[in-house]
Amino acid sequence: MRKVKISERLLEKKRVKPTPTRILVAEELLKNNEAKSLQDMEEALPNADKVTIYRTIKTFLDNHIIHSVLLPDGQTKYALCEHAEHQHHVHPHFTCQKCGETHCLPETNIPLQDFPKNYKVSDVLLTLSGVCPKCSS
């Protein structure tokens, strides 16, 4: 019996066909639970077609397998996250100033309250920066 990879189970759970490139992209995003840019993905998967990687990212976004992380410098990274199924997930992201890695912090509570009357919040972008545990030791 063939052993099914975590990445395949993740895709099958979302009813996304586990093609070889999709499995590679999911596995890359599962490494270190770190958000990665499109360029990061292309560099990590040099034998994969760039257009196919881009289409895979789009498919993952459309099927709520990943979510995008907009950084203050305008760069977009993508992360697998336990909350990716929620279109309006509310958790901060942390970018290390030393190594440049970006991580989701879903356990961090962000209270959304006391907004002025008639303001309806549909999404929250919060990126924290500093030094990650790996770089501070």
CSV table of N, CA, C and O in Angstrom, one decimal:
chain,number,residue,atom,x,y,z
A,1,MET,N,0.8,-1.2,0.0
A,1,MET,CA,0.0,0.0,0.0
A,1,MET,C,0.9,1.3,0.0
A,1,MET,O,1.8,1.4,0.8
A,2,ARG,N,0.5,2.2,-0.8
A,2,ARG,CA,1.3,3.4,-1.0
A,2,ARG,C,1.1,4.4,0.2
A,2,ARG,O,-0.1,4.6,0.6
A,3,LYS,N,2.2,5.0,0.7
A,3,LYS,CA,2.1,5.9,1.8
A,3,LYS,C,1.6,7.3,1.3
A,3,LYS,O,2.2,7.8,0.3
A,4,VAL,N,0.6,7.9,1.8
A,4,VAL,CA,0.1,9.2,1.4
A,4,VAL,C,0.7,10.3,2.2
A,4,VAL,O,0.8,10.2,3.4
A,5,LYS,N,1.3,11.2,1.5
A,5,LYS,CA,2.0,12.3,2.1
A,5,LYS,C,1.0,13.3,2.7
A,5,LYS,O,-0.2,13.4,2.3
A,6,ILE,N,1.4,14.0,3.8
A,6,ILE,CA,0.6,15.1,4.4
A,6,ILE,C,0.1,16.0,3.4
A,6,ILE,O,-1.1,16.5,3.4
A,7,SER,N,1.0,16.4,2.4
A,7,SER,CA,0.6,17.4,1.4
A,7,SER,C,-0.5,16.9,0.5
A,7,SER,O,-1.4,17.6,0.2
A,8,GLU,N,-0.5,15.6,0.2
A,8,GLU,CA,-1.6,15.0,-0.6
A,8,GLU,C,-2.9,15.0,0.2
A,8,GLU,O,-4.0,15.3,-0.4
A,9,ARG,N,-2.8,14.6,1.4
A,9,ARG,CA,-4.1,14.6,2.3
A,9,ARG,C,-4.7,16.0,2.4
A,9,ARG,O,-5.9,16.2,2.3
A,10,LEU,N,-3.8,17.0,2.5
A,10,LEU,CA,-4.2,18.4,2.6
A,10,LEU,C,-5.0,18.8,1.3
A,10,LEU,O,-6.1,19.4,1.4
A,11,LEU,N,-4.5,18.5,0.2
A,11,LEU,CA,-5.1,18.8,-1.1
A,11,LEU,C,-6.4,18.0,-1.3
A,11,LEU,O,-7.4,18.6,-1.7
A,12,GLU,N,-6.4,16.7,-1.0
A,12,GLU,CA,-7.6,15.9,-1.1
A,12,GLU,C,-8.7,16.4,-0.2
A,12,GLU,O,-9.9,16.4,-0.6
A,13,LYS,N,-8.3,16.8,1.0
A,13,LYS,CA,-9.3,17.4,1.9
A,13,LYS,C,-10.1,18.6,1.3
A,13,LYS,O,-11.3,18.8,1.6
A,14,LYS,N,-9.3,19.4,0.6
A,14,LYS,CA,-9.9,20.6,-0.1
A,14,LYS,C,-10.5,20.3,-1.5
A,14,LYS,O,-10.8,21.2,-2.2
A,15,ARG,N,-10.5,19.0,-1.8
A,15,ARG,CA,-10.9,18.5,-3.2
A,15,ARG,C,-10.2,19.1,-4.3
A,15,ARG,O,-10.7,19.5,-5.3
A,16,VAL,N,-8.9,19.2,-4.1
A,16,VAL,CA,-8.0,19.7,-5.2
A,16,VAL,C,-7.1,18.6,-5.6
A,16,VAL,O,-6.5,17.9,-4.8
A,17,LYS,N,-7.1,18.3,-6.9
A,17,LYS,CA,-6.3,17.2,-7.4
A,17,LYS,C,-4.8,17.3,-7.1
A,17,LYS,O,-4.2,18.3,-7.4
A,18,PRO,N,-4.3,16.3,-6.4
A,18,PRO,CA,-2.9,16.4,-6.0
A,18,PRO,C,-1.9,16.0,-7.2
A,18,PRO,O,-1.4,14.9,-7.3
A,19,THR,N,-1.7,17.0,-8.0
A,19,THR,CA,-0.7,16.8,-9.1
A,19,THR,C,0.7,16.9,-8.6
A,19,THR,O,0.9,17.4,-7.5
A,20,PRO,N,1.7,16.5,-9.3
A,20,PRO,CA,3.1,16.5,-8.8
A,20,PRO,C,3.5,17.9,-8.4
A,20,PRO,O,4.1,18.1,-7.3
A,21,THR,N,3.2,18.9,-9.2
A,21,THR,CA,3.7,20.3,-8.8
A,21,THR,C,2.9,20.8,-7.6
A,21,THR,O,3.5,21.4,-6.7
A,22,ARG,N,1.6,20.5,-7.5
A,22,ARG,CA,0.8,20.9,-6.4
A,22,ARG,C,1.4,20.3,-5.1
A,22,ARG,O,1.5,21.0,-4.0
A,23,ILE,N,1.8,19.0,-5.2
A,23,ILE,CA,2.3,18.4,-4.0
A,23,ILE,C,3.7,19.0,-3.6
A,23,ILE,O,3.9,19.3,-2.5
A,24,LEU,N,4.5,19.3,-4.6
A,24,LEU,CA,5.8,20.0,-4.3
A,24,LEU,C,5.6,21.3,-3.7
A,24,LEU,O,6.3,21.7,-2.7
A,25,VAL,N,4.7,22.1,-4.2
A,25,VAL,CA,4.4,23.5,-3.7
A,25,VAL,C,3.9,23.3,-2.2
A,25,VAL,O,4.3,24.0,-1.3
A,26,ALA,N,3.0,22.4,-2.0
A,26,ALA,CA,2.4,22.2,-0.6
A,26,ALA,C,3.5,21.8,0.3
A,26,ALA,O,3.6,22.3,1.4
A,27,GLU,N,4.4,20.9,-0.1
A,27,GLU,CA,5.5,20.4,0.7
A,27,GLU,C,6.4,21.5,1.1
A,27,GLU,O,6.9,21.6,2.2
A,28,GLU,N,6.7,22.4,0.1
A,28,GLU,CA,7.6,23.5,0.3
A,28,GLU,C,7.0,24.5,1.4
A,28,GLU,O,7.6,25.0,2.2
A,29,LEU,N,5.6,24.7,1.2
A,29,LEU,CA,5.0,25.6,2.2
A,29,LEU,C,4.9,25.0,3.6
A,29,LEU,O,4.8,25.7,4.6
A,30,LEU,N,4.9,23.7,3.7
A,30,LEU,CA,4.8,23.0,4.9
A,30,LEU,C,6.1,23.0,5.7
A,30,LEU,O,6.2,22.9,6.9
A,31,LYS,N,7.2,23.2,4.9
A,31,LYS,CA,8.5,23.3,5.6
A,31,LYS,C,8.6,24.5,6.5
A,31,LYS,O,8.3,25.6,6.1
A,32,ASN,N,9.0,24.2,7.7
A,32,ASN,CA,9.2,25.3,8.8
A,32,ASN,C,7.9,26.1,9.0
A,32,ASN,O,8.0,27.1,9.7
A,33,ASN,N,6.8,25.8,8.4
A,33,ASN,CA,5.6,26.5,8.6
A,33,ASN,C,5.8,28.0,8.3
A,33,ASN,O,5.4,28.9,9.0
A,34,GLU,N,6.6,28.3,7.3
A,34,GLU,CA,7.0,29.6,6.9
A,34,GLU,C,6.3,30.1,5.7
A,34,GLU,O,6.1,29.4,4.7
A,35,ALA,N,5.9,31.4,5.7
A,35,ALA,CA,5.3,32.0,4.5
A,35,ALA,C,6.4,32.2,3.5
A,35,ALA,O,7.5,32.6,3.8
A,36,LYS,N,6.1,32.0,2.2
A,36,LYS,CA,7.1,32.2,1.1
A,36,LYS,C,6.5,33.0,0.0
A,36,LYS,O,5.3,32.9,-0.3
A,37,SER,N,7.4,33.7,-0.7
A,37,SER,CA,7.0,34.5,-1.8
A,37,SER,C,7.0,33.6,-3.1
A,37,SER,O,7.6,32.5,-3.1
A,38,LEU,N,6.5,34.1,-4.2
A,38,LEU,CA,6.5,33.4,-5.4
A,38,LEU,C,8.0,33.1,-5.8
A,38,LEU,O,8.3,32.0,-6.3
A,39,GLN,N,8.8,34.1,-5.6
A,39,GLN,CA,10.2,34.0,-6.0
A,39,GLN,C,10.9,32.9,-5.1
A,39,GLN,O,11.7,32.1,-5.6
A,40,ASP,N,10.5,32.9,-3.8
A,40,ASP,CA,11.0,31.8,-2.9
A,40,ASP,C,10.7,30.4,-3.5
A,40,ASP,O,11.5,29.5,-3.5
A,41,MET,N,9.4,30.3,-3.9
A,41,MET,CA,8.9,29.0,-4.4
A,41,MET,C,9.7,28.6,-5.7
A,41,MET,O,10.1,27.5,-5.9
A,42,GLU,N,9.9,29.6,-6.6
A,42,GLU,CA,10.6,29.3,-7.8
A,42,GLU,C,12.1,28.9,-7.6
A,42,GLU,O,12.6,28.0,-8.2
A,43,GLU,N,12.7,29.5,-6.6
A,43,GLU,CA,14.1,29.2,-6.2
A,43,GLU,C,14.1,27.8,-5.6
A,43,GLU,O,15.1,27.0,-5.8
A,44,ALA,N,13.2,27.5,-4.7
A,44,ALA,CA,13.1,26.2,-4.0
A,44,ALA,C,12.8,25.0,-5.0
A,44,ALA,O,13.2,23.9,-4.7
A,45,LEU,N,12.1,25.3,-6.1
A,45,LEU,CA,11.7,24.3,-7.0
A,45,LEU,C,12.2,24.6,-8.4
A,45,LEU,O,11.4,24.9,-9.3
A,46,PRO,N,13.5,24.6,-8.6
A,46,PRO,CA,14.1,25.0,-9.9
A,46,PRO,C,13.6,24.2,-11.1
A,46,PRO,O,13.7,24.7,-12.2
A,47,ASN,N,13.2,22.9,-10.9
A,47,ASN,CA,12.8,22.1,-12.0
A,47,ASN,C,11.4,22.2,-12.3
A,47,ASN,O,10.9,21.6,-13.3
A,48,ALA,N,10.6,23.0,-11.5
A,48,ALA,CA,9.2,23.2,-11.8
A,48,ALA,C,9.0,24.4,-12.7
A,48,ALA,O,9.7,25.4,-12.6
A,49,ASP,N,8.0,24.3,-13.6
A,49,ASP,CA,7.7,25.4,-14.5
A,49,ASP,C,7.2,26.6,-13.7
A,49,ASP,O,6.3,26.4,-12.8
A,50,LYS,N,7.7,27.8,-13.9
A,50,LYS,CA,7.3,29.0,-13.2
A,50,LYS,C,5.8,29.3,-13.3
A,50,LYS,O,5.1,29.7,-12.4
A,51,VAL,N,5.3,29.1,-14.5
A,51,VAL,CA,3.8,29.4,-14.8
A,51,VAL,C,3.0,28.4,-14.0
A,51,VAL,O,2.0,28.8,-13.4
A,52,THR,N,3.4,27.2,-13.9
A,52,THR,CA,2.7,26.1,-13.2
A,52,THR,C,2.7,26.4,-11.7
A,52,THR,O,1.7,26.2,-11.0
A,53,ILE,N,3.8,26.9,-11.2
A,53,ILE,CA,3.9,27.3,-9.8
A,53,ILE,C,2.9,28.5,-9.5
A,53,ILE,O,2.2,28.4,-8.5
A,54,TYR,N,2.9,29.5,-10.4
A,54,TYR,CA,2.0,30.6,-10.2
A,54,TYR,C,0.5,30.1,-10.2
A,54,TYR,O,-0.3,30.5,-9.4
A,55,ARG,N,0.2,29.2,-11.2
A,55,ARG,CA,-1.2,28.7,-11.3
A,55,ARG,C,-1.5,27.9,-10.0
A,55,ARG,O,-2.7,27.9,-9.6
A,56,THR,N,-0.5,27.2,-9.5
A,56,THR,CA,-0.8,26.4,-8.3
A,56,THR,C,-1.1,27.3,-7.1
A,56,THR,O,-2.0,27.0,-6.3
A,57,ILE,N,-0.3,28.4,-7.0
A,57,ILE,CA,-0.6,29.3,-5.9
A,57,ILE,C,-2.0,29.9,-6.0
A,57,ILE,O,-2.7,30.0,-5.1
A,58,LYS,N,-2.4,30.2,-7.3
A,58,LYS,CA,-3.7,30.8,-7.5
A,58,LYS,C,-4.8,29.7,-7.1
A,58,LYS,O,-5.8,30.1,-6.5
A,59,THR,N,-4.6,28.5,-7.5
A,59,THR,CA,-5.5,27.4,-7.2
A,59,THR,C,-5.6,27.3,-5.7
A,59,THR,O,-6.7,27.1,-5.1
A,60,PHE,N,-4.5,27.3,-5.0
A,60,PHE,CA,-4.5,27.2,-3.5
A,60,PHE,C,-5.2,28.3,-2.9
A,60,PHE,O,-6.0,28.1,-1.9
A,61,LEU,N,-5.0,29.5,-3.4
A,61,LEU,CA,-5.7,30.7,-2.8
A,61,LEU,C,-7.2,30.6,-3.1
A,61,LEU,O,-8.0,30.8,-2.1
A,62,ASP,N,-7.6,30.2,-4.3
A,62,ASP,CA,-9.0,30.1,-4.6
A,62,ASP,C,-9.7,29.0,-3.8
A,62,ASP,O,-10.9,29.1,-3.5
A,63,ASN,N,-9.0,28.0,-3.4
A,63,ASN,CA,-9.6,26.9,-2.6
A,63,ASN,C,-9.3,27.0,-1.1
A,63,ASN,O,-9.5,26.0,-0.4
A,64,HIS,N,-8.8,28.1,-0.7
A,64,HIS,CA,-8.5,28.4,0.7
A,64,HIS,C,-7.6,27.4,1.4
A,64,HIS,O,-7.8,27.1,2.6
A,65,ILE,N,-6.6,27.0,0.6
A,65,ILE,CA,-5.6,26.1,1.2
A,65,ILE,C,-4.5,27.0,1.8
A,65,ILE,O,-3.8,26.6,2.8
A,66,ILE,N,-4.3,28.2,1.2
A,66,ILE,CA,-3.3,29.1,1.7
A,66,ILE,C,-4.0,30.5,1.8
A,66,ILE,O,-5.1,30.7,1.3
A,67,HIS,N,-3.3,31.4,2.4
A,67,HIS,CA,-3.7,32.8,2.3
A,67,HIS,C,-2.5,33.7,2.0
A,67,HIS,O,-1.3,33.2,2.2
A,68,SER,N,-2.7,34.9,1.5
A,68,SER,CA,-1.6,35.8,1.2
A,68,SER,C,-1.3,36.7,2.4
A,68,SER,O,-2.2,37.0,3.2
A,69,VAL,N,-0.1,37.0,2.5
A,69,VAL,CA,0.4,37.9,3.5
A,69,VAL,C,1.1,39.1,2.8
A,69,VAL,O,2.1,38.9,2.2
A,70,LEU,N,0.5,40.2,3.0
A,70,LEU,CA,1.0,41.5,2.4
A,70,LEU,C,2.0,42.1,3.4
A,70,LEU,O,1.6,42.5,4.5
A,71,LEU,N,3.2,42.2,3.0
A,71,LEU,CA,4.2,42.8,3.9
A,71,LEU,C,4.3,44.3,3.7
A,71,LEU,O,4.0,44.8,2.7
A,72,PRO,N,4.8,45.1,4.7
A,72,PRO,CA,4.9,46.5,4.6
A,72,PRO,C,5.7,47.0,3.4
A,72,PRO,O,5.5,48.1,2.9
A,73,ASP,N,6.7,46.2,2.9
A,73,ASP,CA,7.5,46.6,1.8
A,73,ASP,C,6.8,46.3,0.4
A,73,ASP,O,7.3,46.5,-0.6
A,74,GLY,N,5.5,45.8,0.5
A,74,GLY,CA,4.7,45.6,-0.7
A,74,GLY,C,4.9,44.2,-1.2
A,74,GLY,O,4.2,43.8,-2.2
A,75,GLN,N,5.8,43.4,-0.7
A,75,GLN,CA,6.0,42.0,-1.1
A,75,GLN,C,4.8,41.1,-0.6
A,75,GLN,O,4.2,41.4,0.5
A,76,THR,N,4.4,40.2,-1.4
A,76,THR,CA,3.4,39.2,-1.0
A,76,THR,C,4.0,37.9,-0.8
A,76,THR,O,4.8,37.4,-1.6
A,77,LYS,N,3.7,37.3,0.4
A,77,LYS,CA,4.1,35.9,0.7
A,77,LYS,C,2.8,35.1,0.9
A,77,LYS,O,1.7,35.6,1.0
A,78,TYR,N,3.0,33.8,0.8
A,78,TYR,CA,1.8,32.8,0.9
A,78,TYR,C,2.1,31.8,2.0
A,78,TYR,O,3.2,31.4,2.2
A,79,ALA,N,1.1,31.5,2.8
A,79,ALA,CA,1.3,30.6,3.9
A,79,ALA,C,0.1,29.6,4.0
A,79,ALA,O,-1.1,30.0,3.8
A,80,LEU,N,0.5,28.4,4.3
A,80,LEU,CA,-0.5,27.4,4.7
A,80,LEU,C,-0.9,27.8,6.1
A,80,LEU,O,0.0,28.1,6.9
A,81,CYS,N,-2.1,27.7,6.5
A,81,CYS,CA,-2.5,28.1,7.8
A,81,CYS,C,-3.8,27.3,8.2
A,81,CYS,O,-4.6,27.1,7.4
A,82,GLU,N,-3.8,27.0,9.5
A,82,GLU,CA,-5.0,26.3,10.0
A,82,GLU,C,-6.3,27.1,9.8
A,82,GLU,O,-7.4,26.6,9.7
A,83,HIS,N,-6.1,28.5,9.6
A,83,HIS,CA,-7.3,29.3,9.5
A,83,HIS,C,-7.5,29.7,8.0
A,83,HIS,O,-8.3,30.6,7.7
A,84,ALA,N,-6.8,29.1,7.1
A,84,ALA,CA,-6.9,29.5,5.7
A,84,ALA,C,-8.3,29.3,5.1
A,84,ALA,O,-8.6,30.0,4.1
A,85,GLU,N,-9.1,28.5,5.7
A,85,GLU,CA,-10.4,28.3,5.2
A,85,GLU,C,-11.3,29.5,5.4
A,85,GLU,O,-12.4,29.6,4.8
A,86,HIS,N,-11.0,30.3,6.3
A,86,HIS,CA,-11.7,31.5,6.6
A,86,HIS,C,-11.2,32.6,5.7
A,86,HIS,O,-10.1,33.0,5.8
A,87,GLN,N,-12.1,33.2,4.9
A,87,GLN,CA,-11.6,34.2,4.0
A,87,GLN,C,-11.2,35.5,4.7
A,87,GLN,O,-10.3,36.2,4.2
A,88,HIS,N,-11.7,35.7,5.9
A,88,HIS,CA,-11.3,36.9,6.6
A,88,HIS,C,-10.6,36.5,7.9
A,88,HIS,O,-11.1,36.9,9.0
A,89,HIS,N,-9.6,35.7,7.8
A,89,HIS,CA,-8.9,35.3,9.0
A,89,HIS,C,-8.2,36.5,9.7
A,89,HIS,O,-7.8,37.5,9.0
A,90,VAL,N,-8.2,36.5,11.0
A,90,VAL,CA,-7.6,37.6,11.7
A,90,VAL,C,-6.5,37.1,12.6
A,90,VAL,O,-6.8,36.6,13.7
A,91,HIS,N,-5.3,37.2,12.1
A,91,HIS,CA,-4.1,36.9,13.0
A,91,HIS,C,-2.9,37.7,12.4
A,91,HIS,O,-2.9,38.0,11.2
A,92,PRO,N,-2.0,38.0,13.3
A,92,PRO,CA,-0.8,38.8,12.8
A,92,PRO,C,0.2,37.8,12.2
A,92,PRO,O,0.1,36.6,12.3
A,93,HIS,N,1.1,38.4,11.4
A,93,HIS,CA,2.2,37.7,10.9
A,93,HIS,C,3.5,38.4,11.4
A,93,HIS,O,3.5,39.6,11.7
A,94,PHE,N,4.5,37.6,11.5
A,94,PHE,CA,5.8,38.1,12.1
A,94,PHE,C,6.9,37.9,11.1
A,94,PHE,O,7.1,36.8,10.6
A,95,THR,N,7.6,39.0,10.8
A,95,THR,CA,8.8,38.9,9.9
A,95,THR,C,10.0,39.2,10.7
A,95,THR,O,10.2,40.2,11.3
A,96,CYS,N,11.0,38.2,10.6
A,96,CYS,CA,12.3,38.4,11.3
A,96,CYS,C,13.2,39.4,10.5
A,96,CYS,O,13.3,39.2,9.3
A,97,GLN,N,13.7,40.3,11.3
A,97,GLN,CA,14.6,41.3,10.7
A,97,GLN,C,16.0,40.8,10.3
A,97,GLN,O,16.7,41.4,9.5
A,98,LYS,N,16.3,39.6,10.9
A,98,LYS,CA,17.6,39.0,10.6
A,98,LYS,C,17.5,38.0,9.5
A,98,LYS,O,18.3,38.1,8.5
A,99,CYS,N,16.7,37.0,9.6
A,99,CYS,CA,16.6,36.0,8.5
A,99,CYS,C,15.6,36.2,7.5
A,99,CYS,O,15.6,35.6,6.4
A,100,GLY,N,14.7,37.1,7.7
A,100,GLY,CA,13.7,37.5,6.7
A,100,GLY,C,12.5,36.5,6.6
A,100,GLY,O,11.6,36.7,5.8
A,101,GLU,N,12.5,35.5,7.5
A,101,GLU,CA,11.3,34.5,7.4
A,101,GLU,C,10.1,35.2,8.0
A,101,GLU,O,10.1,36.1,8.8
A,102,THR,N,8.9,34.8,7.4
A,102,THR,CA,7.6,35.3,7.8
A,102,THR,C,6.8,34.1,8.3
A,102,THR,O,6.7,33.1,7.6
A,103,HIS,N,6.2,34.3,9.5
A,103,HIS,CA,5.4,33.2,10.1
A,103,HIS,C,4.0,33.7,10.5
A,103,HIS,O,3.9,34.9,11.0
A,104,CYS,N,3.0,32.9,10.4
A,104,CYS,CA,1.7,33.2,11.0
A,104,CYS,C,1.8,33.0,12.5
A,104,CYS,O,2.4,32.2,13.0
A,105,LEU,N,1.0,33.9,13.2
A,105,LEU,CA,0.8,33.8,14.6
A,105,LEU,C,-0.6,33.6,14.9
A,105,LEU,O,-1.3,34.5,15.5
A,106,PRO,N,-1.3,32.5,14.6
A,106,PRO,CA,-2.7,32.3,14.7
A,106,PRO,C,-3.2,32.3,16.2
A,106,PRO,O,-4.3,32.6,16.4
A,107,GLU,N,-2.3,32.0,17.1
A,107,GLU,CA,-2.7,31.9,18.5
A,107,GLU,C,-2.7,33.3,19.1
A,107,GLU,O,-3.2,33.4,20.3
A,108,THR,N,-2.2,34.3,18.4
A,108,THR,CA,-2.2,35.6,19.0
A,108,THR,C,-3.5,36.3,18.8
A,108,THR,O,-4.0,36.5,17.7
A,109,ASN,N,-4.1,36.7,19.8
A,109,ASN,CA,-5.5,37.3,19.8
A,109,ASN,C,-5.4,38.8,19.4
A,109,ASN,O,-4.6,39.5,20.0
A,110,ILE,N,-6.2,39.2,18.4
A,110,ILE,CA,-6.3,40.6,18.1
A,110,ILE,C,-7.7,41.0,18.3
A,110,ILE,O,-8.6,40.7,17.6
A,111,PRO,N,-7.9,41.8,19.4
A,111,PRO,CA,-9.3,42.3,19.6
A,111,PRO,C,-9.7,43.3,18.6
A,111,PRO,O,-9.0,44.3,18.4
A,112,LEU,N,-10.8,43.1,17.9
A,112,LEU,CA,-11.3,44.1,17.0
A,112,LEU,C,-12.6,44.7,17.6
A,112,LEU,O,-13.7,44.1,17.5
A,113,GLN,N,-12.4,45.8,18.2
A,113,GLN,CA,-13.6,46.5,18.8
A,113,GLN,C,-13.4,48.0,18.8
A,113,GLN,O,-12.4,48.5,18.4
A,114,ASP,N,-14.4,48.7,19.2
A,114,ASP,CA,-14.4,50.1,19.3
A,114,ASP,C,-14.0,50.8,18.0
A,114,ASP,O,-13.3,51.8,18.0
A,115,PHE,N,-14.6,50.3,16.9
A,115,PHE,CA,-14.4,51.1,15.6
A,115,PHE,C,-15.5,52.2,15.5
A,115,PHE,O,-16.6,52.0,16.1
A,116,PRO,N,-15.2,53.2,14.9
A,116,PRO,CA,-16.2,54.3,14.7
A,116,PRO,C,-17.4,53.8,14.0
A,116,PRO,O,-17.4,52.9,13.2
A,117,LYS,N,-18.5,54.4,14.4
A,117,LYS,CA,-19.8,54.0,13.8
A,117,LYS,C,-19.8,54.1,12.3
A,117,LYS,O,-19.1,54.9,11.7
A,118,ASN,N,-20.4,53.1,11.7
A,118,ASN,CA,-20.6,53.0,10.2
A,118,ASN,C,-19.3,52.4,9.5
A,118,ASN,O,-19.3,52.4,8.3
A,119,TYR,N,-18.3,52.1,10.3
A,119,TYR,CA,-17.1,51.4,9.7
A,119,TYR,C,-17.3,49.9,9.8
A,119,TYR,O,-17.6,49.4,10.8
A,120,LYS,N,-17.2,49.2,8.6
A,120,LYS,CA,-17.3,47.8,8.6
A,120,LYS,C,-16.0,47.2,8.1
A,120,LYS,O,-15.6,47.3,7.0
A,121,VAL,N,-15.3,46.5,9.1
A,121,VAL,CA,-14.0,45.9,8.8
A,121,VAL,C,-14.2,44.6,8.1
A,121,VAL,O,-15.0,43.7,8.5
A,122,SER,N,-13.5,44.4,6.9
A,122,SER,CA,-13.7,43.2,6.2
A,122,SER,C,-12.4,42.4,6.2
A,122,SER,O,-12.4,41.2,6.0
A,123,ASP,N,-11.3,43.0,6.5
A,123,ASP,CA,-10.0,42.3,6.6
A,123,ASP,C,-9.0,43.1,7.4
A,123,ASP,O,-9.1,44.3,7.5
A,124,VAL,N,-8.1,42.4,8.1
A,124,VAL,CA,-7.1,43.1,8.9
A,124,VAL,C,-5.7,42.6,8.4
A,124,VAL,O,-5.5,41.4,8.3
A,125,LEU,N,-4.8,43.5,8.2
A,125,LEU,CA,-3.4,43.2,7.8
A,125,LEU,C,-2.5,43.7,8.9
A,125,LEU,O,-2.4,44.9,9.1
A,126,LEU,N,-1.9,42.8,9.6
A,126,LEU,CA,-1.0,43.2,10.7
A,126,LEU,C,0.2,42.4,10.6
A,126,LEU,O,0.2,41.1,10.7
A,127,THR,N,1.3,43.1,10.4
A,127,THR,CA,2.7,42.4,10.3
A,127,THR,C,3.5,43.0,11.4
A,127,THR,O,3.7,44.2,11.5
A,128,LEU,N,4.1,42.1,12.2
A,128,LEU,CA,5.0,42.5,13.3
A,128,LEU,C,6.4,42.2,12.8
A,128,LEU,O,6.6,41.3,12.0
A,129,SER,N,7.4,42.9,13.2
A,129,SER,CA,8.8,42.6,12.9
A,129,SER,C,9.6,42.7,14.1
A,129,SER,O,9.3,43.4,15.1
A,130,GLY,N,10.7,42.0,14.1
A,130,GLY,CA,11.6,41.9,15.2
A,130,GLY,C,12.6,40.7,14.9
A,130,GLY,O,13.0,40.5,13.7
A,131,VAL,N,13.0,40.0,15.9
A,131,VAL,CA,13.9,38.9,15.8
A,131,VAL,C,13.2,37.6,16.2
A,131,VAL,O,12.6,37.6,17.3
A,132,CYS,N,13.2,36.6,15.4
A,132,CYS,CA,12.5,35.3,15.7
A,132,CYS,C,13.3,34.5,16.7
A,132,CYS,O,14.5,34.8,17.0
A,133,PRO,N,12.7,33.5,17.3
A,133,PRO,CA,13.4,32.7,18.3
A,133,PRO,C,14.7,32.1,17.8
A,133,PRO,O,15.7,32.0,18.5
A,134,LYS,N,14.6,31.6,16.5
A,134,LYS,CA,15.8,31.0,15.9
A,134,LYS,C,17.0,31.9,15.9
A,134,LYS,O,18.1,31.5,16.2
A,135,CYS,N,16.8,33.2,15.5
A,135,CYS,CA,17.8,34.1,15.3
A,135,CYS,C,18.3,34.8,16.7
A,135,CYS,O,19.4,35.3,16.8
A,136,SER,N,17.4,34.7,17.7
A,136,SER,CA,17.7,35.4,18.9
A,136,SER,C,18.5,34.5,19.9
A,136,SER,O,19.0,34.9,20.9
A,137,SER,N,18.7,33.2,19.5
A,137,SER,CA,19.4,32.3,20.4
A,137,SER,C,20.9,32.2,20.0
A,137,SER,O,21.3,32.6,19.0
